[in-house]
C-alpha atoms as one frame of an Amber mdcrd trajectory, in Angstrom:
protein
 -12.365 -26.003 -39.749  -8.903 -24.736 -38.694  -7.910 -25.240 -35.228  -7.154
 -22.033 -34.733 -10.223 -20.931 -35.889 -11.253 -22.280 -33.595  -8.801 -20.515
 -30.814 -10.174 -17.142 -32.376 -13.620 -18.202 -31.877 -12.913 -19.728 -28.523
 -10.960 -16.263 -27.600 -13.462 -14.134 -29.273 -16.089 -15.426 -27.531 -14.565
 -14.678 -23.097 -16.839 -11.461 -23.009 -15.274  -9.807 -18.783 -17.922  -9.568
 -16.635 -17.989  -5.256 -15.923 -21.617  -4.626 -17.068 -21.683  -1.790 -19.485
 -24.408   0.175 -17.969 -24.197   1.757 -14.677 -27.491   1.867 -13.868 -28.349
  -1.920 -14.022 -30.559  -3.641 -11.800 -30.873  -8.006 -12.305 -28.497 -10.353
 -10.309 -25.910 -13.230 -10.319 -27.961 -16.181 -13.113 -30.089 -19.485 -11.276
 -28.654 -16.916  -7.405 -30.399 -16.346  -4.165 -31.384 -13.871  -2.118 -28.346
 -13.335   0.665 -29.412 -13.041   4.206 -28.022  -9.823   5.628 -25.333 -10.356
   7.112 -24.231 -13.952   5.549 -21.433 -12.736   3.178 -19.907  -9.467   5.659
 -16.533  -9.779   2.823 -18.417  -9.105  -0.417 -18.356  -5.288  -1.844 -19.744
  -3.435  -4.061 -17.258  -0.512  -7.018 -18.804   1.344  -7.742 -17.293   4.289
 -10.717 -18.632   7.023 -10.507 -21.183   6.558  -7.988 -22.764   3.121  -9.555
 -22.031   0.055  -9.701 -19.722  -1.661 -11.385 -17.769  -4.328 -10.395 -17.402
  -6.940  -7.342 -14.606  -6.755  -4.790 -14.020  -9.135  -1.173 -12.466  -7.549
   1.938  -9.005  -8.927   2.729  -8.213  -6.342   5.201  -9.431  -3.167   6.681
  -8.289  -0.348   4.056  -7.382  -3.155   0.909 -10.021  -4.531  -1.785  -9.680
  -6.934  -3.905 -11.294  -6.482  -7.412 -10.749  -7.788 -11.144  -7.628  -5.912
 -12.692 -10.401  -4.896 -16.191 -13.156  -3.761 -13.436 -10.410  -0.595 -12.893
  -9.173  -0.277 -16.217  -9.548  -0.209 -20.008  -6.920  -1.240 -23.341  -6.048
   2.690 -24.652  -5.233   2.743 -28.830  -1.814   1.321 -28.360  -3.596  -1.841
 -27.025  -1.229  -0.824 -23.583  -3.935  -1.111 -20.506  -4.571   1.895 -18.740
  -5.795   2.291 -14.622  -8.695   4.200 -14.802  -8.063   8.206 -11.417  -8.815
   5.752  -8.630 -10.559   9.018  -7.349 -13.484   8.017  -9.362 -14.253   5.216
  -7.562 -15.829   3.655  -4.596 -16.994   1.010  -1.792 -19.682  -0.076  -1.013
 -19.186  -2.053   1.913 -22.064  -3.106   5.085 -24.692  -4.047   3.481 -26.003
  -6.738   0.632 -28.624  -3.696  -0.707 -26.915  -2.571  -3.820 -27.755   0.892
  -3.229 -28.794   1.640   0.234 -26.967   0.285   3.727 -23.317   0.104   4.761
 -21.397   2.464   4.262 -19.683   4.539   1.454 -15.490   4.688   1.319 -13.824
   6.214  -0.885 -10.247   4.457  -3.028  -7.331   5.472  -2.566  -4.663   4.079
  -4.724  -4.757   1.024  -7.480  -3.067  -1.370  -7.887  -3.250  -4.302 -10.790
  -1.331  -7.186 -11.298   1.731  -6.979 -13.471   1.579  -9.278 -15.952  -2.470
  -8.881 -16.211  -3.480 -10.026 -19.867  -5.229 -11.873 -22.057  -8.248 -11.987
 -18.710  -4.977 -14.343 -16.654  -4.093 -12.358 -13.839  -7.258 -10.397 -13.940
  -6.326  -8.894 -10.269  -6.358  -5.056  -8.963  -6.531  -4.255  -5.235  -6.802
  -1.409  -4.099  -6.079   0.685  -1.435  -9.595   2.571   0.604  -9.145   6.548
   1.959 -10.224   4.748   5.679 -10.455   2.266   7.575 -13.413   0.322   7.617
 -15.130  -0.281  10.865 -15.764  -4.501  11.310 -19.493  -5.657  12.541 -21.411
  -7.731  11.925 -21.180  -6.925   8.290 -18.064  -5.725   8.001 -15.723  -8.998
   7.978 -11.970  -9.652   5.680 -11.986 -13.439   4.304  -9.101 -14.786   4.764
  -6.974 -16.260   1.062  -7.333 -18.713  -0.138  -4.422 -21.873   1.365  -4.453
 -24.304  -0.486  -5.884 -25.704  -4.520  -9.940 -26.192  -4.443 -10.101 -30.078
  -4.935 -11.912 -30.701  -8.250 -15.649 -31.209  -8.457 -16.211 -29.138  -4.086
 -18.772 -27.187  -4.794 -17.662 -23.564  -4.715 -20.098 -20.056  -4.000 -19.911
 -16.752  -5.746 -21.705 -13.719  -4.902 -22.195 -10.727  -6.310 -25.552  -7.613
  -8.027 -25.137 -10.070 -11.734 -27.585 -10.150 -14.617 -30.427 -12.440 -14.897
 -28.329 -12.547 -18.314 -26.803 -11.157 -20.734 -29.329  -8.431 -21.433 -30.909
  -8.414 -18.423 -30.851  -6.304 -15.112 -29.834  -5.791 -12.293 -30.947  -6.517
  -8.551 -31.244  -4.320  -5.859 -30.366  -7.269  -3.450 -27.031 -10.299  -3.600
 -27.339 -12.694  -4.990 -25.001 -16.223  -4.721 -24.937 -19.447  -6.332 -23.138
 -22.925  -6.198 -21.469 -23.423  -9.165 -18.732 -26.352  -9.468 -14.584 -26.555
  -9.695 -13.264 -29.009 -12.618  -9.384 -29.492 -13.683  -7.922 -27.259 -15.101
  -7.932 -30.513 -19.099 -11.384 -29.551 -18.539 -11.263 -26.091 -17.919  -8.841
 -25.847 -21.058 -11.241 -29.551 -22.594 -14.793 -26.965 -22.560 -13.307 -23.537
 -23.388  -9.286 -23.170 -24.604  -7.591 -22.184 -21.384  -5.382 -23.588 -20.342
  -3.487 -21.754 -16.691  -2.724 -22.225 -13.131  -3.766 -18.383 -12.432  -7.309
 -19.729 -13.917  -9.946 -21.824 -11.321 -12.646 -22.720 -13.815 -15.979 -22.875
 -12.227 -18.517 -25.407 -13.862 -22.132 -25.114 -13.828 -25.897 -26.098 -15.524
 -27.767 -23.895 -17.662 -28.931 -20.210 -16.402 -26.812 -20.419 -13.810 -22.947
 -19.055 -12.696 -21.570 -15.563 -13.552 -23.022 -12.403 -15.378 -22.455  -9.280
 -15.867 -21.762  -6.945 -12.698 -20.533  -9.983 -11.055 -16.724  -8.324 -12.176
 -14.621  -8.805  -9.321 -16.239 -10.545  -7.093 -15.242 -13.921  -4.384 -15.120
 -16.626  -5.129 -15.561 -18.687  -1.539 -14.802 -22.287  -0.569 -14.096 -23.170
   2.844 -14.286 -19.499   4.082 -11.731 -18.943   2.498 -11.283 -16.356  -0.765
 -10.200 -18.942  -4.029 -11.164 -17.081  -7.145 -11.427 -13.079  -8.745 -14.508
 -13.178 -11.172 -13.540 -12.065 -14.197 -14.913 -13.670 -17.484 -17.487 -16.049
 -18.881 -17.927 -18.227 -22.420 -20.743 -17.209 -24.579 -22.263 -15.462 -22.479
 -23.876 -15.452 -19.337 -25.597 -18.887 -18.183 -24.895 -21.244 -20.992 -23.082
 -24.633 -19.609 -18.950 -23.153 -20.261 -17.582 -22.977 -17.322 -16.824 -19.563
 -15.843 -12.858 -18.072 -15.475 -12.296 -16.083 -11.470  -8.684 -15.609 -11.420
  -7.331 -18.039  -9.184  -5.910 -16.172  -6.155  -3.840 -18.863  -3.950  -1.762
 -18.556  -7.197  -1.625 -15.221  -6.545  -1.536 -14.858  -2.407   2.160 -13.611
  -2.752   1.263 -10.979  -4.656  -2.036  -9.909  -3.006  -0.059  -9.505   0.292
   3.049  -7.853  -0.921   0.293  -4.805  -2.316  -1.218  -5.826   0.868   0.230
  -4.796   2.886  -1.085  -8.157   5.022   2.484  -8.107   5.951   4.133  -8.678
   9.820   5.596  -6.425  11.823  10.069  -6.725  12.413  11.448  -7.320  15.258
  14.613  -7.132  16.866  17.011  -7.227  19.987  20.128  -4.778  21.640  21.238
  -6.361  24.805  17.970  -5.787  27.282  16.437  -3.147  24.601  13.437  -5.194
  23.063  11.330  -3.275  20.474   9.579  -3.217  16.970   9.884  -0.757  14.496
   8.284  -0.447  10.678  10.907   0.289   8.066  10.458   0.489   4.404  14.098
  -2.050   3.589  12.880  -3.991   5.876  10.103  -4.328   5.793   8.560  -8.175
   6.333   6.408 -10.411   3.694   4.035 -12.592   5.616   5.682 -15.307   4.674
   8.725 -14.575   6.789  10.900 -13.125   9.818  13.382 -10.863   9.505  16.106
  -9.591  12.312  18.047  -7.113  12.985  21.008  -5.951  15.655  19.073  -2.364
  16.586  16.191  -0.567  16.236  13.359   0.799  17.959   9.789  -0.049  18.818
   8.513   3.286  16.268   4.969   4.677  17.615   3.605   4.688  13.797   0.476
   3.969  12.899   1.137   0.282  10.951  -1.981  -1.062   9.602  -1.573  -3.911
   8.409  -1.458  -4.919  12.628  -5.041  -3.865  12.952  -6.089  -7.631  10.378
  -8.508  -8.855  11.875  -9.237  -6.612  14.352 -12.489  -5.773  15.720 -13.381
  -1.937  15.474 -11.495   0.327  16.402 -11.600   0.690  20.269  -7.921   1.427
  22.178  -6.869   4.476  23.021  -3.026   5.706  25.013  -2.355   2.993  27.493
  -4.723   3.651  30.121  -6.120   7.473  28.541  -9.937   8.363  28.684 -12.034
  10.665  25.635 -11.223  14.061  25.045 -13.438  16.441  25.297 -13.800  18.889
  21.795 -11.655  21.561  21.759  -9.098  20.496  24.957  -6.880  19.514  23.203
  -6.357  22.280  20.137  -3.026  21.911  18.672  -3.425  17.659  18.155  -3.413
  17.021  15.352  -3.663  13.377  13.089  -0.764  13.009  10.995  -2.152  11.079
   7.860  -0.723   9.179   4.674  -2.048   8.437   1.624  -5.067   9.363   4.404
  -4.937   6.595   6.744  -4.065   8.115  10.463  -0.703   6.982  11.423   1.099
   9.983  14.229   0.437  12.524  15.866   1.201  15.874  15.720   1.286  19.769
  17.533  -0.372  23.000  15.846   3.154  25.903  17.091   1.833  28.271  13.901
  -0.455  29.341  11.627   1.882  26.959   9.027   3.722  24.703  10.442   3.550
  21.588  12.455   5.543  19.797  15.610   5.951  15.715  14.554   7.764  13.595
  15.265  11.291  12.853  11.976  10.278   8.471  12.518   6.987   9.544  11.226
   8.189  11.577   8.272  10.313   8.986   7.129  11.763   6.153   6.912  15.991
   4.309   6.659  16.852   2.631   3.975  18.866  -0.799   3.251  22.532   0.819
   3.863  21.215   2.689   6.908  20.427   6.484   5.760  17.522   8.354   6.815
  15.302   9.628   3.792  11.783  11.866   4.013   8.181  10.807   2.243   7.426
  12.848  -0.689   5.317  15.710   1.612   2.946  15.738  -1.013   2.047  11.819
   0.899   0.311  13.246   3.637  -2.228  15.597   4.951  -3.580  17.394   9.209
  -6.954  16.849  10.270  -7.278  19.404  12.860 -10.083  21.098  14.636 -11.238
  17.526  15.904 -11.020  14.601  18.279 -12.170  12.420  16.095 -10.163  10.417
  14.056 -12.384   9.697  10.965 -13.692  13.059  10.912 -14.994  16.989  11.039
 -12.468  19.677  12.118 -10.094  20.622   8.438  -8.326  18.247   6.597  -4.888
  20.790   5.989  -2.542  19.012   3.270   1.414  18.572   3.899   3.907  20.625
   1.448   6.928  20.981   2.427   8.875  18.605   5.496  11.810  19.739   7.829
  13.954  17.243   9.896  15.695  17.496  12.124  19.879  16.850  10.161  20.914
  15.005  13.482  18.172  12.731  14.080  19.138   9.306  14.342  18.724   6.226
  17.143  15.523   7.932  17.622  17.780  10.477  19.268  16.935  14.024  17.876
  13.716  12.815  16.478  11.885  15.687  15.301  10.553  17.694  12.043   7.752
  20.365  10.819   5.411  19.753   9.029   4.768  22.932   6.032   0.741  23.160
   5.669   0.068  24.420   2.541  -3.045  26.679   3.569  -2.918  28.145   7.142
  -4.385  27.111   9.462  -8.634  29.243   9.962  -7.585  29.768  14.038 -10.124
  29.056  16.729 -11.420  27.160  19.659 -10.515  23.466  18.254  -8.135  25.420
  16.792  -4.886  26.191  18.358  -1.273  26.663  18.552   0.951  25.042  21.770
   3.908  28.035  23.539   6.992  25.721  23.660   8.708  24.699  25.633  10.132
  27.589  28.076  12.148  26.243  30.168  13.738  21.885  32.141  10.711  19.800
  32.686  12.036  18.919  36.404  12.307  15.801  37.684   8.514  14.141  39.492
   6.141  16.501  37.705   2.819  15.732  36.051   3.160  15.871  31.774  -0.237
  15.146  30.164   0.160  12.783  26.622  -2.878  12.819  24.649  -3.568  10.493
  20.976  -4.737   8.546  18.961  -2.049   5.059  19.114  -3.459   2.021  20.181
  -4.265   0.837  23.873  -1.119  -2.433  23.821   0.609  -4.157  20.610  -1.168
  -4.641  17.792  -3.924  -3.689  20.506  -6.644  -1.346  18.713  -7.001   2.392
  17.858  -9.393   4.910  18.599 -12.572   6.818  16.826 -12.108   9.645  19.887
  -8.223  11.227  21.161  -7.567   9.986  24.513  -5.211  11.750  27.236  -3.708
  10.325  29.712  -0.777  12.168  32.934   2.513  10.307  33.074   6.360  11.931
  35.368   8.761  13.691  34.618  11.293  11.394  34.825  15.744  12.097  35.570
  18.280  12.467  33.016  20.191   9.400  35.229  16.628   6.996  36.302  16.115
   7.105  32.635  20.182   5.781  32.380  19.448   3.520  35.141  15.709   2.084
  33.729  15.874   1.526  30.098  20.187   3.058  28.971  19.718   6.064  27.457
  21.806   8.906  28.537  21.032  12.612  26.509  20.444  15.632  26.764  17.596
  15.722  23.401  15.144  13.477  25.309  13.291  12.916  27.717  11.499  10.509
  29.793   8.365  10.338  31.262   7.220   7.361  33.371   3.754   5.308  33.813
   2.434   2.695  35.923   1.658  -1.030  33.834  -0.841  -0.070  31.467  -0.234
   3.016  30.610   2.111   5.575  28.401   2.089   5.720  24.526   1.398   3.384
  21.452   1.409   2.764  18.128  -0.084   5.641  16.250   0.893   8.246  19.017
   3.992   8.857  17.521   5.510  12.628  16.890   1.983  13.208  20.254   2.566
  16.275  21.966   3.952  16.206  25.854   2.224  18.827  27.681   3.332  20.431
  30.861   2.035  23.561  32.098   0.263  24.398  28.909   3.509  24.181  26.876
   4.891  21.725  24.314   7.905  19.324  26.125   7.939  16.511  24.080   7.445
  13.924  20.948   6.183  11.028  21.622   9.001   9.053  19.443   9.405   4.871
  21.001   8.846   2.527  23.968  10.343  -0.010  25.506   9.892  -3.580  26.012
   6.407  -2.410  24.378   3.078  -0.509  24.736   1.946  -0.160  28.459   5.068
  -1.705  29.616   6.472  -0.193  33.170   9.187   1.208  31.811   9.409   4.703
  30.403   8.906   6.087  27.675  10.614   8.150  25.166  10.264  11.027  23.911
  12.513  13.885  22.337  12.571  17.704  24.481  11.192  20.420  23.001  13.271
  23.096  24.871  17.020  20.773  23.726  15.887  21.918  20.541  13.573  24.689
  20.623  15.964  27.269  18.543  16.075  24.334  15.435  12.682  24.888  15.289
  12.214  28.588  15.846  14.923  28.722  12.735  13.698  26.440  11.067   9.404
  27.350  11.965  10.677  31.521  11.656   8.628  31.855  14.540
């Protein structure tokens, strides 16, 4: 038999672990039932509501699975990813059919080098952030190679045999890492991108386990990809090696850090896509501000969301009927105010970014929605698409930080959905001002589920200049005691005085909850611009 024929036979023996039958019912070959909560990172990846693969939670908004689970080759041999809307995950349950939470997938990124069962990885973005608990937790990515001979934990809802059933309960088993040379000798596969896991007969992965995790010392080291010659043979199983792909995974799952900046006595942070950090580096620049945008990547590793406007309290339903949650790609990112049935007032820095050349540009309006009529960040009220974004032409350095969002359809007003009047006069120094939002309790803290509010105090332009070196008629400064004030996720939200919106949350100075005043765009200064562009 020729060498070419042997290699061809081996290649034909590689079988993807995706189940072709949506209503399968066996388990990992030779496995045992997992105790509830024992593998809190494991999720069931579902296609049109049915289990098709496994996946692992790597942060609150992303799961890691296999590329072959989310697409297929067309007639020309080109790999095509299925629409994300077909997929969802079930997390927090060892039962394939019930329990835990089911969350939709909004975006899928497949490794650009995926081919022939190498680089078989896909990152899936979730519609809403997972709330961590005893049964829902992320797993750290591999920090090193798996030594040959070490025991590796695999898990999934895959079949017992090639044509067997799939289990209702999550299964697990232990297999053994083998060397790259041994892998080549036994199945003809030789690649740094591959982790081979050996096992006795009647053990190992099977259909339905694809995309599922292989764990070693509490870290995710592999993603289930293929078996050779069928399930439960003595041939080792192929897993995509996570350690080889760590940088790619981090880049596409927002496992990143804050950018740090320094300017004289101003110590602030921001999130600009032109300067996004990799998880392995630190970037420094001369000047920027701590934008209050909610960075999803900064909540990684946190427990269930409990933070809020710093020092705030829960708002009751209907207390702030003008307040909306501005959502980008389905996730809360900023606040905003209803000023008419068709327009929302928010901050310019919430809807765009500055490139490396210092040029500001807005994001695509179709990536934004607003949730109105609910104090709950996750549910209730109505969700409406944004069809147009208008930002102030003089926005820069967090001055004139104003934007209007034109909704795709008018809001239906009710007791929980109402417009708020624009400021009709200057804000007197020393007056109490109410702020609200779903921002964090502190820098790097959690987000609340319920809308929060607090009362701050307006200070004069001179006092603002003395406190934080800002002197502009386009700005209002709101003072507060330590452990109070605005924070990430409050950006774009309203500041109220006498039932009028007087400010738009822009920046904090020195971090959330310091004794420094917070900066808000002054609505009264921009009234004519707002009226003109919103047709009021």
